[in-house]
PDB file of C-alpha atoms in Angstrom:
ATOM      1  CA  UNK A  57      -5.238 -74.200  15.610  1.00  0.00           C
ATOM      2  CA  UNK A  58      -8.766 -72.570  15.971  1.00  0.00           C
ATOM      3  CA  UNK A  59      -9.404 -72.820  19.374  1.00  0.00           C
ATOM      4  CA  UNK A  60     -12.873 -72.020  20.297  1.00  0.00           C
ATOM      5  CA  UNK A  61     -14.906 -70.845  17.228  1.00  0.00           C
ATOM      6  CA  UNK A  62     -18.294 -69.268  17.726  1.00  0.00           C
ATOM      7  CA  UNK A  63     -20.627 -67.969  15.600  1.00  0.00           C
ATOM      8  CA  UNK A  64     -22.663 -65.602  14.805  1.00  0.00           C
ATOM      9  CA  UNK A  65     -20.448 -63.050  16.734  1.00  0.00           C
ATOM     10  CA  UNK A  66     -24.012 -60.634  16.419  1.00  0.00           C
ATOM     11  CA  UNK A  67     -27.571 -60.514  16.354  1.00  0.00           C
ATOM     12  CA  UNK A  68     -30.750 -59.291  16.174  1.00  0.00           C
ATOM     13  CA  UNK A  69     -33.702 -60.806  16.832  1.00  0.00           C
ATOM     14  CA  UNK A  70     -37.167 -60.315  17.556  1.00  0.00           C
ATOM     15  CA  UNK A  71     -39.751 -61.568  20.403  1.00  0.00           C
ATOM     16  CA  UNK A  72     -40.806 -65.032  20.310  1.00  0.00           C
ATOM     17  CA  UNK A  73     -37.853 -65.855  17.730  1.00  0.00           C
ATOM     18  CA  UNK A  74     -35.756 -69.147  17.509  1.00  0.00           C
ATOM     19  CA  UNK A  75     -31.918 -69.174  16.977  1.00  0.00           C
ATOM     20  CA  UNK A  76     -28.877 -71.461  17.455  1.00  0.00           C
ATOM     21  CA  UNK A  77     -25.930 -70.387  18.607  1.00  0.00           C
ATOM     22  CA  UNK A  78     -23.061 -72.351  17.500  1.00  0.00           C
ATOM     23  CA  UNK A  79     -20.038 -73.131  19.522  1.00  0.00           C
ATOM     24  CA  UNK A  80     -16.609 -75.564  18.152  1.00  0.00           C
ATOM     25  CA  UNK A  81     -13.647 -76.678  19.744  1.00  0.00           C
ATOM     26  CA  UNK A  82     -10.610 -78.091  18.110  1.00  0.00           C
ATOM     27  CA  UNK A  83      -8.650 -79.144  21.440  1.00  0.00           C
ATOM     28  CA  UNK A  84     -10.537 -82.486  22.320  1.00  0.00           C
ATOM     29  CA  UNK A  85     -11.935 -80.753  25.470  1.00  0.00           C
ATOM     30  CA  UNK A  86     -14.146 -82.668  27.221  1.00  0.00           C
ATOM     31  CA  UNK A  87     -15.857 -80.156  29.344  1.00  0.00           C
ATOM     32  CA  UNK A  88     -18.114 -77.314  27.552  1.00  0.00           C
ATOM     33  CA  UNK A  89     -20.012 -74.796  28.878  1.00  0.00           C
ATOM     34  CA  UNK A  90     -22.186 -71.781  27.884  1.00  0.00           C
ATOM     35  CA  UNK A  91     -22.116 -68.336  29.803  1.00  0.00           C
ATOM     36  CA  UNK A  92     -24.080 -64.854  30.104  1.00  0.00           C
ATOM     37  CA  UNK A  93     -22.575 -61.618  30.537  1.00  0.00           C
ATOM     38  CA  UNK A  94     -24.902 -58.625  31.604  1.00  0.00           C
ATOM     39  CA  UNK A  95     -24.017 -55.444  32.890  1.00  0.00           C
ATOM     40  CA  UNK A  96     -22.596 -55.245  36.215  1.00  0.00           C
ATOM     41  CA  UNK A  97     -22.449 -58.958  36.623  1.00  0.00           C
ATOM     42  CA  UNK A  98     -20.192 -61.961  36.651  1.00  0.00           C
ATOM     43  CA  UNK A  99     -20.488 -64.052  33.875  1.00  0.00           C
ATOM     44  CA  UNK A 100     -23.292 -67.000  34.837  1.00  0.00           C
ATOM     45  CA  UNK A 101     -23.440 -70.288  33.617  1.00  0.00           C
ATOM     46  CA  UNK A 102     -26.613 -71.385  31.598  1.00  0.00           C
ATOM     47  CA  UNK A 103     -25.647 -75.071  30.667  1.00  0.00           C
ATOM     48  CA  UNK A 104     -22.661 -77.236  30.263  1.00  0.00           C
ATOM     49  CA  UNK A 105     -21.154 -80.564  29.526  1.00  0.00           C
ATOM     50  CA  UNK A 106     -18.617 -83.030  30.733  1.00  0.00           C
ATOM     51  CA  UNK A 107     -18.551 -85.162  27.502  1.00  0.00           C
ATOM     52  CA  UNK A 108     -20.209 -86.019  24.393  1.00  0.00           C
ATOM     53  CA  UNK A 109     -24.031 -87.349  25.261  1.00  0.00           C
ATOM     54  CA  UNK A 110     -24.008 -85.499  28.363  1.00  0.00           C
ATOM     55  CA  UNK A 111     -25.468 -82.477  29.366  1.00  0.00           C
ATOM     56  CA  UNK A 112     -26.161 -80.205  32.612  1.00  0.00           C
ATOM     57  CA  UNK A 113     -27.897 -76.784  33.659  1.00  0.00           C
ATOM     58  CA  UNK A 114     -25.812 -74.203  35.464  1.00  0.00           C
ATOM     59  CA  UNK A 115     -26.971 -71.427  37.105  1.00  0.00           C
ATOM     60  CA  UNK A 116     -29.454 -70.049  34.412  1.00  0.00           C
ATOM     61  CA  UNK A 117     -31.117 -72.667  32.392  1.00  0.00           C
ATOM     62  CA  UNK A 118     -34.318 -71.066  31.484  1.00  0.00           C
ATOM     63  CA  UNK A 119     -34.902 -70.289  28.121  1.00  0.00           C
ATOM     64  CA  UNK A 120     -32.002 -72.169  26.787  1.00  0.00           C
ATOM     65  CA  UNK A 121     -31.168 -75.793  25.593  1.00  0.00           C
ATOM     66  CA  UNK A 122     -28.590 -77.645  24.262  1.00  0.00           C
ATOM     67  CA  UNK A 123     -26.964 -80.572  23.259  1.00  0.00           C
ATOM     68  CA  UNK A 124     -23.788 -82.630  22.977  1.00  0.00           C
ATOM     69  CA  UNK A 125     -24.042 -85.307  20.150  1.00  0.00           C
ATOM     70  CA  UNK A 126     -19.986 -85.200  19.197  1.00  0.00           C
ATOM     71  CA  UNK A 127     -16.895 -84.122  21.277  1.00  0.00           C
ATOM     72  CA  UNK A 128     -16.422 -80.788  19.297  1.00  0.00           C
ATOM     73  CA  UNK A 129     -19.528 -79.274  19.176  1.00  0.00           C
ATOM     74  CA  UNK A 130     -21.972 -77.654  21.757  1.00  0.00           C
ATOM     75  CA  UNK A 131     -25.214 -75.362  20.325  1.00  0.00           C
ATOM     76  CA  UNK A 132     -26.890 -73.373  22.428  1.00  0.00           C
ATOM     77  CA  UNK A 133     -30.685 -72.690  21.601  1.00  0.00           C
ATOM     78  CA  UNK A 134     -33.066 -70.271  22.182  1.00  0.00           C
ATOM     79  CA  UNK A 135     -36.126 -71.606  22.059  1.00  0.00           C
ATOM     80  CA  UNK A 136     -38.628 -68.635  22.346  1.00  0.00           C
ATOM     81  CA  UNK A 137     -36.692 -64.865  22.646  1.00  0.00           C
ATOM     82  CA  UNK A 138     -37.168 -63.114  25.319  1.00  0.00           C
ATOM     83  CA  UNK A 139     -36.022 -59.276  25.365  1.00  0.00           C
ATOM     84  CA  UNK A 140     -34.382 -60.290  29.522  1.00  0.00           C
ATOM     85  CA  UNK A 141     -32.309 -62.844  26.511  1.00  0.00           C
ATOM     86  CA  UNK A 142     -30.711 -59.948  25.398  1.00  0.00           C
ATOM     87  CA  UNK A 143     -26.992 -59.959  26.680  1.00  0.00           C
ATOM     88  CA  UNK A 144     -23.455 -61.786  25.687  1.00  0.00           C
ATOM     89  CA  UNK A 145     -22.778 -65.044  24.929  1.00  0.00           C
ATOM     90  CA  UNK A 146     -19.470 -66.869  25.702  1.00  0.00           C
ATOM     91  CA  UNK A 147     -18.339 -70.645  25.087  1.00  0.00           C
ATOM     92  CA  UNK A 148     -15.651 -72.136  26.689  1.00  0.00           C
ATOM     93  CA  UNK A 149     -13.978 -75.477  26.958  1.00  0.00           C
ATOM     94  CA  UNK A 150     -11.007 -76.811  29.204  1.00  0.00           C
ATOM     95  CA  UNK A 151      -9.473 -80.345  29.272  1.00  0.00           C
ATOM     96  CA  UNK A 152     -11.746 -81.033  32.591  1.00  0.00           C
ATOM     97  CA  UNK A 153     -13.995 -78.741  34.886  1.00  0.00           C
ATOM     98  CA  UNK A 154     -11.225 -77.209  36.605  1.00  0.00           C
ATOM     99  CA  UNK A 155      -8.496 -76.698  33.732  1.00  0.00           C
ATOM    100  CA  UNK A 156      -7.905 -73.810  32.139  1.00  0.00           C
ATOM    101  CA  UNK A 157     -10.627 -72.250  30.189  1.00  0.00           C
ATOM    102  CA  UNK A 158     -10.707 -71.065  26.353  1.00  0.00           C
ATOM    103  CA  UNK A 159     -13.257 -68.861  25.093  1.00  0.00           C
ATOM    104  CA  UNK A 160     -14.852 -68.341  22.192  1.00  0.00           C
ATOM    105  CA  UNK A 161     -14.926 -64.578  20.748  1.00  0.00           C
ATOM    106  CA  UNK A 162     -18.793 -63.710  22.329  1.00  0.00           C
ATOM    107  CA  UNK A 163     -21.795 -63.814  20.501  1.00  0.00           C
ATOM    108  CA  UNK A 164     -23.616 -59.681  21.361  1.00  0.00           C
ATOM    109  CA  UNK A 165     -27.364 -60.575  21.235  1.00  0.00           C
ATOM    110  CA  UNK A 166     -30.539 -58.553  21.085  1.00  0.00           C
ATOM    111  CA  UNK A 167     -33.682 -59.043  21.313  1.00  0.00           C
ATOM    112  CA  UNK A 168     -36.003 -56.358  20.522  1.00  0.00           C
TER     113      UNK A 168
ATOM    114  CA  UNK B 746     -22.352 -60.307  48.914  1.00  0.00           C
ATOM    115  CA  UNK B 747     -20.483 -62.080  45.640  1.00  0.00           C
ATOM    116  CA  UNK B 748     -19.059 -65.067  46.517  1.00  0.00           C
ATOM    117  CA  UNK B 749     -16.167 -63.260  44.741  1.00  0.00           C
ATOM    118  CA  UNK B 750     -15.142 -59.759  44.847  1.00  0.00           C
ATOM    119  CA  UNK B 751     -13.083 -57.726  43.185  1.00  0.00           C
ATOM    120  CA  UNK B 752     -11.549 -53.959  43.897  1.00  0.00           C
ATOM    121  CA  UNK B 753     -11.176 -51.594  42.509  1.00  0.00           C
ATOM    122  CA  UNK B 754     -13.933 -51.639  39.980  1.00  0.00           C
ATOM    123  CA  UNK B 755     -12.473 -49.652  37.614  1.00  0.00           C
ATOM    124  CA  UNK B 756      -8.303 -48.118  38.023  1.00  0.00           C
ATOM    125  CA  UNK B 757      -7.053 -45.488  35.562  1.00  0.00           C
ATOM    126  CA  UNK B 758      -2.959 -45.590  35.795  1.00  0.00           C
ATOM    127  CA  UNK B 759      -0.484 -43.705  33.796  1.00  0.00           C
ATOM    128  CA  UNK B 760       1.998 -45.505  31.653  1.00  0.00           C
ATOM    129  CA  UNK B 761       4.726 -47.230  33.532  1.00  0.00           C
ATOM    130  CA  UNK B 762       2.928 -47.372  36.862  1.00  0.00           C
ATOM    131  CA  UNK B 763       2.740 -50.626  39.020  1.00  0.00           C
ATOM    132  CA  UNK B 764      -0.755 -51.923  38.977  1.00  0.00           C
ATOM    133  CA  UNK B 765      -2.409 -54.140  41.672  1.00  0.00           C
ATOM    134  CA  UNK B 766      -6.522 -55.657  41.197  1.00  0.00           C
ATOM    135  CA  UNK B 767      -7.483 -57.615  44.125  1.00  0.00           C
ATOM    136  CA  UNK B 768      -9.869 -60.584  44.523  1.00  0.00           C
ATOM    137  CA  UNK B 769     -11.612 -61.968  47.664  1.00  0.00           C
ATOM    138  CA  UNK B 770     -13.584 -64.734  47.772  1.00  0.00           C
ATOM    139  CA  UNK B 771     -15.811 -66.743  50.586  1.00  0.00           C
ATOM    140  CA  UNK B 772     -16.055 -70.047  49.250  1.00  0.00           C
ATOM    141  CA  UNK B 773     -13.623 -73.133  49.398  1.00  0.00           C
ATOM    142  CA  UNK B 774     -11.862 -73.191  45.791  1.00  0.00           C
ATOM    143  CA  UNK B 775      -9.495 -75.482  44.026  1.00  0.00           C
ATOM    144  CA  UNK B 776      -8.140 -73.586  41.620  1.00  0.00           C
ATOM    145  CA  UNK B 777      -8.520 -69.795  41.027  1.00  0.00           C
ATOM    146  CA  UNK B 778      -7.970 -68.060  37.848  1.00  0.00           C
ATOM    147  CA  UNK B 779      -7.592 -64.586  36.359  1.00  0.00           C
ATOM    148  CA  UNK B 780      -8.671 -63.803  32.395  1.00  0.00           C
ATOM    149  CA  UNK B 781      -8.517 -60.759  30.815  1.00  0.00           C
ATOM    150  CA  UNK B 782     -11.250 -59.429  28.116  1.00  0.00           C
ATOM    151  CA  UNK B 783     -10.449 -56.616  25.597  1.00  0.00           C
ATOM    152  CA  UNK B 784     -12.695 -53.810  24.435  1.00  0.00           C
ATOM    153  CA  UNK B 785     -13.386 -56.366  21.304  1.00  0.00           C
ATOM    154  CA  UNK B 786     -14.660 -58.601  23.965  1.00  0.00           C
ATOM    155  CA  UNK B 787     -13.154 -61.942  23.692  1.00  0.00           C
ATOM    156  CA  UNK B 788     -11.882 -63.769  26.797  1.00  0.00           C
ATOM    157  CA  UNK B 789      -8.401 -64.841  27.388  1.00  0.00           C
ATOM    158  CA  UNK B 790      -7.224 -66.824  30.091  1.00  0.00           C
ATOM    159  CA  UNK B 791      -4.251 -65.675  31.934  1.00  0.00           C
ATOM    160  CA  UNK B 792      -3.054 -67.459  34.869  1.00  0.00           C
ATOM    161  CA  UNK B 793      -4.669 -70.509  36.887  1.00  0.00           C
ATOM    162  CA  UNK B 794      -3.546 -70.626  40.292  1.00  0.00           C
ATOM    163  CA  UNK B 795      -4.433 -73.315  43.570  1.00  0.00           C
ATOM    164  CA  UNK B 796      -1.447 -71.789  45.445  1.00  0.00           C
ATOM    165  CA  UNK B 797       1.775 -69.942  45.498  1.00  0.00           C
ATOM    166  CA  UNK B 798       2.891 -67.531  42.441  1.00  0.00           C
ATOM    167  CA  UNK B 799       3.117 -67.341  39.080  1.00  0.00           C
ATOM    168  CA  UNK B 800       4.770 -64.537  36.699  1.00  0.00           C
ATOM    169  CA  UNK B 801       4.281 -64.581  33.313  1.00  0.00           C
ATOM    170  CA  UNK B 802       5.811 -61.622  31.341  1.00  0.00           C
ATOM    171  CA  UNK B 803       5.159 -58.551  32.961  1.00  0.00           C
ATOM    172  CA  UNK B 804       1.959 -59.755  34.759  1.00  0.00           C
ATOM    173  CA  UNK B 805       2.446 -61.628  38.659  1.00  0.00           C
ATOM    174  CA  UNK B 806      -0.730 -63.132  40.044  1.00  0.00           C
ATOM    175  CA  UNK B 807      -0.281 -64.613  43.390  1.00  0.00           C
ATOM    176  CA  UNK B 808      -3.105 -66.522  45.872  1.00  0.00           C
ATOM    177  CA  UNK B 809      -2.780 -66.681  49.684  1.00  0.00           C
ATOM    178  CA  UNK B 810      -5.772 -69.555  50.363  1.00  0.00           C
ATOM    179  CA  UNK B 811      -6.039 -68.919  54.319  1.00  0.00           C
ATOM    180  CA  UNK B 812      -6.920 -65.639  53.850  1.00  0.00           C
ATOM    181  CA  UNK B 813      -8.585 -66.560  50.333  1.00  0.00           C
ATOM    182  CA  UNK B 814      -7.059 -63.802  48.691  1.00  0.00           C
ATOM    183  CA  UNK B 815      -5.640 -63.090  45.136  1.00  0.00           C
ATOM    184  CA  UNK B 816      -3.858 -60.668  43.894  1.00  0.00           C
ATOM    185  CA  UNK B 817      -2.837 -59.809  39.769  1.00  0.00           C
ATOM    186  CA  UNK B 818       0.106 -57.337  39.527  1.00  0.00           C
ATOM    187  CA  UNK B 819       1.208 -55.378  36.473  1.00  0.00           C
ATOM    188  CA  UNK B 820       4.329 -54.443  35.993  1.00  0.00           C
ATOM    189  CA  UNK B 821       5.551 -51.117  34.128  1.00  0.00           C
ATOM    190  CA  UNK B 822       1.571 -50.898  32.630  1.00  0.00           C
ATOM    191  CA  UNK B 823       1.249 -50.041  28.763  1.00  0.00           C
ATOM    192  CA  UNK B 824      -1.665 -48.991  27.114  1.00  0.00           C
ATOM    193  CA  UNK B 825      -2.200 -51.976  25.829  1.00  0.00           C
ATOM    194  CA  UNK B 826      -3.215 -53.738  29.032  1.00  0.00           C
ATOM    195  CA  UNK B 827      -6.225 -51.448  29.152  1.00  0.00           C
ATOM    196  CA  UNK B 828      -9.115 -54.590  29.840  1.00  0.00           C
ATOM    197  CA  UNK B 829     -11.241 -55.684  32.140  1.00  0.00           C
ATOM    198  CA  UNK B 830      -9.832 -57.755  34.273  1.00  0.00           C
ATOM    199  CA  UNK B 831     -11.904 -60.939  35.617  1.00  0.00           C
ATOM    200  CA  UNK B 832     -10.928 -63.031  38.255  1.00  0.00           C
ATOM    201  CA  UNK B 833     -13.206 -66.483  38.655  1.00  0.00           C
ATOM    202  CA  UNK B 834     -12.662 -70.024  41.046  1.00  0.00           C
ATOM    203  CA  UNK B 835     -13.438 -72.880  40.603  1.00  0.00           C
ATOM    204  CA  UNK B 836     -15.890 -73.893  44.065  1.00  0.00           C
ATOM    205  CA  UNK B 837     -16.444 -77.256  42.863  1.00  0.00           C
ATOM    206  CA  UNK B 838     -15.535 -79.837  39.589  1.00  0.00           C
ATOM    207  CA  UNK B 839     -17.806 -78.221  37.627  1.00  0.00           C
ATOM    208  CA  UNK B 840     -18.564 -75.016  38.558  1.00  0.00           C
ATOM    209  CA  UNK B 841     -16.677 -71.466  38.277  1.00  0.00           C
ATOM    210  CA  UNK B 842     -17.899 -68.284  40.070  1.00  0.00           C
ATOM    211  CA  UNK B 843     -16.895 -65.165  38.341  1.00  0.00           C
ATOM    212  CA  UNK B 844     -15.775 -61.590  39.633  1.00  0.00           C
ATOM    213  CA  UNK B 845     -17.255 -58.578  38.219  1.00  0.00           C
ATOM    214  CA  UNK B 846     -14.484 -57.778  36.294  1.00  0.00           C
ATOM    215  CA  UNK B 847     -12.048 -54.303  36.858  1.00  0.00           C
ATOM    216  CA  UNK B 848     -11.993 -52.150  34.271  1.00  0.00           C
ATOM    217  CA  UNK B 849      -8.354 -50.565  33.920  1.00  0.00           C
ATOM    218  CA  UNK B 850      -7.675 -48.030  31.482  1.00  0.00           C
ATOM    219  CA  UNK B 851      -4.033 -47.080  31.442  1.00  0.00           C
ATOM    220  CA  UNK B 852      -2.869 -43.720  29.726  1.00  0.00           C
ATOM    221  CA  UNK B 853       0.075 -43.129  27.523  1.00  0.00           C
TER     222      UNK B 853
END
């Protein structure tokens, strides 16, 4: 039972770079979600999704896309690196919005 | 202000103390949860709460909604419990608000 598997768990990239982050659950969750985690903050939500097709911005959408073409999967993209991009990355999926969460292991990215 | 607070920021206890992190929040919630993240980083969820008590092991969290107030207790504290501590609710179907996390470092 994998639980939440995201990958890469680091790196590196450079200004104006493109990258997918990639984010599987085994649990048939439903909702999906992608978080921040800076320094001295709460984590913040930059997108998530109630179900396969669809697709919603949270708090901090800028910068990021993603999409939701099967139940398992949910890939966060950066579409143009920014250095303010640099910061943790967290997937998580629950049964519905308000279940209990699982996490996926962080993804510690920098943009230089 | 957070719509969700947490105290102390950062706790240092000895081994075998009783350990209390606190969470306040100003927005109506309908559940309330408390994860815990190791130095390694990952995220694990603990307890998910909309009322009462729960214990699980050594570990008690407990929410008191009219005074929308949660509280996670540690019992006998090892060294291993050293995390940050995160508590988050849930202020609508969708969306969680998260604590700042308390960082608790407990010495053998």
């Amino acid at each position: 039972n994998a639980g939440v598997t995201q990958t890469p768990k680091f790196q590196v990239l450079k200004t104006g770079q493109s990258m997918t982050l990639q984010c599987a659950q085994d649990m048939n969750h439903e909702y999906m979600s992608w978080y921040r985690q800076d320094p001295g903050m709460g984590l913040r939500l930059i997108h998530y999704s109630v179900g396969a097709g669809i697709t919603d911005q949270g708090e901090v959408p800028n910068g990021y896309n993603v999409s939701r073409s099967t139940t398992e999967d949910f890939p966060l993209r950066l579409l143009s690196a920014a250095p303010s991009q640099t910061s943790v990355y967290f997937c998580a999926s629950s049964y519905t919005g308000t279940a209990e969460a699982f996490f996926g292991q962080g993804t510690r990215l920098t943009v230089v | 202000k957070n719509e969700v607070e947490q105290s102390p920021q950062n706790l240092t206890a000895q081994e075998g103390e009783f350990i209390t992190i606190n969470c306040s929040y100003s927005v109506g919630i309908s559940a309330l949860h408390w994860l815990q993240q190791h130095p390694g980083g990952g995220i694990v969820s603990l307890f998910m709460l909309s009322s009462g008590k729960k214990k699980h092991g050594r570990l008690i969290a407990t929410i008191n909604i009219q005074e929308k107030h949660s509280s996670l207790h540690i019992t006998a504290s090892h060294p291993r419990d050293s995390a940050v501590y995160i508590c988050a609710v849930n202020s609508g179907t969708y969306k969680y608000i998260f604590g700042t996390g308390t960082r608790l470092k407990v010495l053998a």
